[in-house]
GROMACS .gro file of C-alpha atoms in nm:
model
  279
    1UNK     CA    1   0.000   0.000   0.000
    2UNK     CA    2   0.129   0.347  -0.086
    3UNK     CA    3   0.219   0.584   0.196
    4UNK     CA    4  -0.053   0.837   0.276
    5UNK     CA    5   0.062   1.139   0.473
    6UNK     CA    6  -0.243   1.352   0.397
    7UNK     CA    7  -0.587   1.340   0.552
    8UNK     CA    8  -0.853   1.257   0.295
    9UNK     CA    9  -1.171   1.357   0.477
   10UNK     CA   10  -1.105   1.732   0.455
   11UNK     CA   11  -1.366   1.800   0.184
   12UNK     CA   12  -1.666   1.633   0.348
   13UNK     CA   13  -1.806   1.974   0.449
   14UNK     CA   14  -1.676   2.166   0.149
   15UNK     CA   15  -2.004   2.359   0.123
   16UNK     CA   16  -1.903   2.551   0.436
   17UNK     CA   17  -1.616   2.708   0.243
   18UNK     CA   18  -1.829   2.870  -0.026
   19UNK     CA   19  -1.786   3.217   0.127
   20UNK     CA   20  -1.411   3.172   0.158
   21UNK     CA   21  -1.396   3.031  -0.194
   22UNK     CA   22  -1.569   3.340  -0.331
   23UNK     CA   23  -1.293   3.563  -0.189
   24UNK     CA   24  -1.015   3.336  -0.311
   25UNK     CA   25  -0.979   3.504  -0.652
   26UNK     CA   26  -0.972   3.860  -0.526
   27UNK     CA   27  -0.656   4.058  -0.606
   28UNK     CA   28  -0.707   4.321  -0.337
   29UNK     CA   29  -0.417   4.321  -0.093
   30UNK     CA   30  -0.288   4.571   0.160
   31UNK     CA   31   0.039   4.751   0.092
   32UNK     CA   32   0.238   4.527   0.325
   33UNK     CA   33   0.120   4.206   0.157
   34UNK     CA   34   0.171   4.352  -0.189
   35UNK     CA   35   0.533   4.443  -0.112
   36UNK     CA   36   0.594   4.102   0.043
   37UNK     CA   37   0.445   3.916  -0.256
   38UNK     CA   38   0.640   4.123  -0.510
   39UNK     CA   39   0.962   4.043  -0.326
   40UNK     CA   40   0.872   3.672  -0.312
   41UNK     CA   41   0.807   3.667  -0.685
   42UNK     CA   42   1.165   3.776  -0.756
   43UNK     CA   43   1.282   3.419  -0.682
   44UNK     CA   44   1.079   3.264  -0.962
   45UNK     CA   45   1.186   3.425  -1.288
   46UNK     CA   46   0.920   3.380  -1.558
   47UNK     CA   47   0.677   3.247  -1.296
   48UNK     CA   48   0.694   3.570  -1.093
   49UNK     CA   49   0.352   3.707  -1.207
   50UNK     CA   50   0.180   3.380  -1.110
   51UNK     CA   51   0.358   3.369  -0.775
   52UNK     CA   52   0.270   3.731  -0.696
   53UNK     CA   53  -0.099   3.689  -0.787
   54UNK     CA   54  -0.132   3.363  -0.594
   55UNK     CA   55   0.042   3.512  -0.292
   56UNK     CA   56  -0.187   3.818  -0.281
   57UNK     CA   57  -0.502   3.612  -0.337
   58UNK     CA   58  -0.408   3.374  -0.058
   59UNK     CA   59  -0.311   3.631   0.203
   60UNK     CA   60  -0.621   3.845   0.152
   61UNK     CA   61  -0.841   3.549   0.250
   62UNK     CA   62  -0.733   3.563   0.613
   63UNK     CA   63  -0.976   3.831   0.728
   64UNK     CA   64  -1.268   3.614   0.613
   65UNK     CA   65  -1.094   3.297   0.731
   66UNK     CA   66  -1.037   3.429   1.084
   67UNK     CA   67  -1.398   3.546   1.112
   68UNK     CA   68  -1.521   3.200   1.012
   69UNK     CA   69  -1.296   3.043   1.276
   70UNK     CA   70  -1.429   3.276   1.546
   71UNK     CA   71  -1.785   3.182   1.447
   72UNK     CA   72  -1.695   2.810   1.448
   73UNK     CA   73  -1.822   2.797   1.090
   74UNK     CA   74  -1.538   2.570   0.980
   75UNK     CA   75  -1.317   2.307   1.141
   76UNK     CA   76  -0.976   2.440   1.245
   77UNK     CA   77  -0.770   2.135   1.148
   78UNK     CA   78  -0.951   2.058   0.824
   79UNK     CA   79  -0.956   2.423   0.718
   80UNK     CA   80  -0.576   2.442   0.731
   81UNK     CA   81  -0.557   2.139   0.502
   82UNK     CA   82  -0.816   2.287   0.264
   83UNK     CA   83  -0.622   2.615   0.244
   84UNK     CA   84  -0.302   2.423   0.172
   85UNK     CA   85  -0.477   2.222  -0.100
   86UNK     CA   86  -0.602   2.540  -0.267
   87UNK     CA   87  -0.251   2.687  -0.264
   88UNK     CA   88  -0.105   2.367  -0.413
   89UNK     CA   89  -0.376   2.363  -0.677
   90UNK     CA   90  -0.299   2.720  -0.783
   91UNK     CA   91   0.072   2.648  -0.819
   92UNK     CA   92   0.065   2.309  -0.993
   93UNK     CA   93   0.171   2.458  -1.325
   94UNK     CA   94   0.495   2.596  -1.182
   95UNK     CA   95   0.787   2.364  -1.255
   96UNK     CA   96   1.037   2.486  -1.000
   97UNK     CA   97   0.997   2.247  -0.711
   98UNK     CA   98   1.320   2.340  -0.533
   99UNK     CA   99   1.227   2.706  -0.490
  100UNK     CA  100   0.866   2.619  -0.413
  101UNK     CA  101   0.965   2.392  -0.126
  102UNK     CA  102   1.269   2.576   0.006
  103UNK     CA  103   1.147   2.934  -0.041
  104UNK     CA  104   0.780   2.976  -0.125
  105UNK     CA  105   0.599   2.744   0.117
  106UNK     CA  106   0.836   2.817   0.404
  107UNK     CA  107   0.808   3.192   0.358
  108UNK     CA  108   0.430   3.182   0.307
  109UNK     CA  109   0.388   2.981   0.626
  110UNK     CA  110   0.569   3.248   0.828
  111UNK     CA  111   0.377   3.531   0.660
  112UNK     CA  112   0.045   3.352   0.715
  113UNK     CA  113   0.116   3.299   1.084
  114UNK     CA  114   0.128   3.677   1.123
  115UNK     CA  115  -0.229   3.699   0.993
  116UNK     CA  116  -0.402   3.379   1.104
  117UNK     CA  117  -0.610   3.353   1.422
  118UNK     CA  118  -0.381   3.288   1.718
  119UNK     CA  119  -0.584   2.983   1.820
  120UNK     CA  120  -0.419   2.796   1.533
  121UNK     CA  121  -0.068   2.717   1.645
  122UNK     CA  122   0.020   2.454   1.386
  123UNK     CA  123  -0.065   2.638   1.063
  124UNK     CA  124   0.171   2.505   0.796
  125UNK     CA  125   0.188   2.531   0.418
  126UNK     CA  126   0.384   2.274   0.218
  127UNK     CA  127   0.396   2.104  -0.120
  128UNK     CA  128   0.168   1.801  -0.139
  129UNK     CA  129   0.330   1.504  -0.315
  130UNK     CA  130   0.198   1.454  -0.667
  131UNK     CA  131   0.037   1.114  -0.604
  132UNK     CA  132  -0.150   1.236  -0.298
  133UNK     CA  133  -0.244   1.565  -0.462
  134UNK     CA  134  -0.401   1.376  -0.752
  135UNK     CA  135  -0.610   1.166  -0.512
  136UNK     CA  136  -0.719   1.475  -0.320
  137UNK     CA  137  -0.811   1.639  -0.650
  138UNK     CA  138  -1.043   1.346  -0.727
  139UNK     CA  139  -1.221   1.384  -0.393
  140UNK     CA  140  -1.239   1.761  -0.432
  141UNK     CA  141  -1.407   1.722  -0.771
  142UNK     CA  142  -1.658   1.476  -0.628
  143UNK     CA  143  -1.759   1.691  -0.332
  144UNK     CA  144  -1.756   2.012  -0.535
  145UNK     CA  145  -2.015   1.871  -0.775
  146UNK     CA  146  -2.209   1.699  -0.498
  147UNK     CA  147  -2.260   2.022  -0.305
  148UNK     CA  148  -2.364   2.202  -0.621
  149UNK     CA  149  -2.650   1.951  -0.621
  150UNK     CA  150  -2.734   2.040  -0.262
  151UNK     CA  151  -2.728   2.412  -0.337
  152UNK     CA  152  -2.967   2.380  -0.632
  153UNK     CA  153  -3.217   2.167  -0.438
  154UNK     CA  154  -3.350   2.481  -0.269
  155UNK     CA  155  -3.546   2.567  -0.583
  156UNK     CA  156  -3.633   2.232  -0.736
  157UNK     CA  157  -3.802   2.255  -1.074
  158UNK     CA  158  -3.769   2.132  -1.429
  159UNK     CA  159  -3.470   2.346  -1.521
  160UNK     CA  160  -3.308   2.297  -1.182
  161UNK     CA  161  -3.337   1.919  -1.211
  162UNK     CA  162  -3.174   1.941  -1.552
  163UNK     CA  163  -2.877   2.116  -1.394
  164UNK     CA  164  -2.868   1.874  -1.101
  165UNK     CA  165  -2.850   1.584  -1.345
  166UNK     CA  166  -2.540   1.745  -1.495
  167UNK     CA  167  -2.375   1.754  -1.153
  168UNK     CA  168  -2.480   1.396  -1.079
  169UNK     CA  169  -2.340   1.282  -1.410
  170UNK     CA  170  -2.009   1.450  -1.334
  171UNK     CA  171  -1.996   1.280  -0.993
  172UNK     CA  172  -2.067   0.940  -1.147
  173UNK     CA  173  -1.801   0.984  -1.416
  174UNK     CA  174  -1.532   1.089  -1.167
  175UNK     CA  175  -1.623   0.806  -0.930
  176UNK     CA  176  -1.637   0.535  -1.197
  177UNK     CA  177  -1.305   0.647  -1.343
  178UNK     CA  178  -1.134   0.597  -1.008
  179UNK     CA  179  -1.310   0.315  -0.822
  180UNK     CA  180  -1.071   0.066  -0.990
  181UNK     CA  181  -0.804   0.202  -0.756
  182UNK     CA  182  -0.997   0.055  -0.464
  183UNK     CA  183  -1.045  -0.324  -0.466
  184UNK     CA  184  -1.249  -0.457  -0.176
  185UNK     CA  185  -0.942  -0.541   0.033
  186UNK     CA  186  -0.787  -0.193  -0.002
  187UNK     CA  187  -0.791  -0.015   0.335
  188UNK     CA  188  -0.626   0.311   0.230
  189UNK     CA  189  -0.755   0.646   0.356
  190UNK     CA  190  -0.833   0.748  -0.001
  191UNK     CA  191  -1.048   0.439  -0.063
  192UNK     CA  192  -1.222   0.483   0.271
  193UNK     CA  193  -1.319   0.838   0.177
  194UNK     CA  194  -1.426   0.730  -0.172
  195UNK     CA  195  -1.663   0.484  -0.005
  196UNK     CA  196  -1.794   0.757   0.227
  197UNK     CA  197  -1.868   0.974  -0.075
  198UNK     CA  198  -2.053   0.688  -0.242
  199UNK     CA  199  -2.283   0.659   0.061
  200UNK     CA  200  -2.362   1.031   0.052
  201UNK     CA  201  -2.423   1.022  -0.322
  202UNK     CA  202  -2.650   0.716  -0.306
  203UNK     CA  203  -2.855   0.877  -0.028
  204UNK     CA  204  -2.925   1.184  -0.244
  205UNK     CA  205  -3.258   1.117  -0.413
  206UNK     CA  206  -3.353   1.460  -0.547
  207UNK     CA  207  -3.424   1.464  -0.923
  208UNK     CA  208  -3.390   1.087  -0.959
  209UNK     CA  209  -3.497   1.095  -1.325
  210UNK     CA  210  -3.156   1.142  -1.485
  211UNK     CA  211  -3.142   0.881  -1.764
  212UNK     CA  212  -2.800   0.990  -1.884
  213UNK     CA  213  -2.636   0.939  -1.543
  214UNK     CA  214  -2.459   0.600  -1.520
  215UNK     CA  215  -2.482   0.378  -1.214
  216UNK     CA  216  -2.183   0.378  -0.983
  217UNK     CA  217  -1.955   0.086  -1.051
  218UNK     CA  218  -1.888  -0.165  -0.770
  219UNK     CA  219  -1.545  -0.196  -0.620
  220UNK     CA  220  -1.336  -0.460  -0.796
  221UNK     CA  221  -1.285  -0.784  -0.605
  222UNK     CA  222  -0.972  -0.818  -0.397
  223UNK     CA  223  -0.669  -0.935  -0.587
  224UNK     CA  224  -0.591  -1.302  -0.518
  225UNK     CA  225  -0.246  -1.458  -0.557
  226UNK     CA  226  -0.219  -1.623  -0.898
  227UNK     CA  227  -0.301  -1.995  -0.878
  228UNK     CA  228  -0.124  -2.258  -1.087
  229UNK     CA  229  -0.328  -2.453  -1.339
  230UNK     CA  230  -0.367  -2.832  -1.310
  231UNK     CA  231  -0.127  -2.888  -1.602
  232UNK     CA  232   0.136  -2.661  -1.444
  233UNK     CA  233   0.105  -2.856  -1.119
  234UNK     CA  234   0.143  -3.189  -1.300
  235UNK     CA  235   0.450  -3.065  -1.487
  236UNK     CA  236   0.604  -2.944  -1.161
  237UNK     CA  237   0.540  -3.282  -0.992
  238UNK     CA  238   0.688  -3.463  -1.292
  239UNK     CA  239   1.004  -3.252  -1.278
  240UNK     CA  240   1.038  -3.311  -0.904
  241UNK     CA  241   0.993  -3.689  -0.942
  242UNK     CA  242   1.244  -3.699  -1.226
  243UNK     CA  243   1.492  -3.510  -1.013
  244UNK     CA  244   1.435  -3.752  -0.723
  245UNK     CA  245   1.486  -4.054  -0.953
  246UNK     CA  246   1.806  -3.911  -1.093
  247UNK     CA  247   1.934  -3.835  -0.744
  248UNK     CA  248   1.854  -4.191  -0.627
  249UNK     CA  249   2.021  -4.341  -0.934
  250UNK     CA  250   2.329  -4.132  -0.871
  251UNK     CA  251   2.347  -4.253  -0.513
  252UNK     CA  252   2.316  -4.618  -0.627
  253UNK     CA  253   2.599  -4.577  -0.877
  254UNK     CA  254   2.818  -4.421  -0.612
  255UNK     CA  255   2.742  -4.710  -0.374
  256UNK     CA  256   2.836  -4.970  -0.637
  257UNK     CA  257   3.167  -4.805  -0.711
  258UNK     CA  258   3.240  -4.770  -0.339
  259UNK     CA  259   3.204  -5.149  -0.282
  260UNK     CA  260   3.468  -5.251  -0.541
  261UNK     CA  261   3.773  -5.106  -0.356
  262UNK     CA  262   3.656  -5.268  -0.031
  263UNK     CA  263   3.643  -5.618  -0.179
  264UNK     CA  264   3.979  -5.563  -0.349
  265UNK     CA  265   4.141  -5.479  -0.018
  266UNK     CA  266   3.991  -5.785   0.152
  267UNK     CA  267   4.108  -6.016  -0.129
  268UNK     CA  268   4.467  -5.883  -0.117
  269UNK     CA  269   4.473  -5.919   0.263
  270UNK     CA  270   4.364  -6.285   0.251
  271UNK     CA  271   4.623  -6.360  -0.018
  272UNK     CA  272   4.906  -6.216   0.194
  273UNK     CA  273   4.798  -6.412   0.504
  274UNK     CA  274   4.784  -6.742   0.314
  275UNK     CA  275   5.119  -6.674   0.152
  276UNK     CA  276   5.285  -6.615   0.488
  277UNK     CA  277   5.112  -6.917   0.645
  278UNK     CA  278   5.226  -7.168   0.384
  279UNK     CA  279   5.568  -7.019   0.367
   0.00000   0.00000   0.00000
């Protein structure tokens, strides 16, 4: 099983982040943050504009983020992980991993700690490994579309159901494209969360008439060790018996050739004794 350092249940209440998400693309930043972000961008050459924009967008979220923490609107631990996922998602196109890890994430962590609510003592930003990021991206896509369904339920009607069916179809496609990663004996955190999503999705029965939406595929059966066929077993037994026969035959030949010198010695000994006796 692959190592999983991330938590995979961080998107289960993604709908609570809609307000924070809406401020995520704002470019408004105070003078201090703008100067800091411009300086940070100097380390990234052609990627500087992307770094500067991402930096400003991220830091300006903290006023809304802190308010939501005070109101207990979001979970402290999960919200840190969601923020880190967003930052990783925004920077995935930048191919400069050394500077991202050694400069960007370290510096952004320290800058963020100056702005984040003091009740969060372990706020940390870091690069998520590609394999784990890709699995988190799958879960994010599932919950993002699922909660779009929940949001549209408030005004159910013909046109609304048509839109809900689009979201359901997207959920089904993402799920079916990835359930093969989770055979029934897989106990990974990712597969556990994929199963949790399936339960939520199956329990959602609004606008059930969506003929274009495929059923969710079952998990593949657990992978069994490959068994030998009857013919392979017979061939193996035949080779083992042949080897045993050859070994036995070899021992017999060795025994026969070992007896000859013994009898020769006895015969010579008797001859010498008789010669001396009659002499």
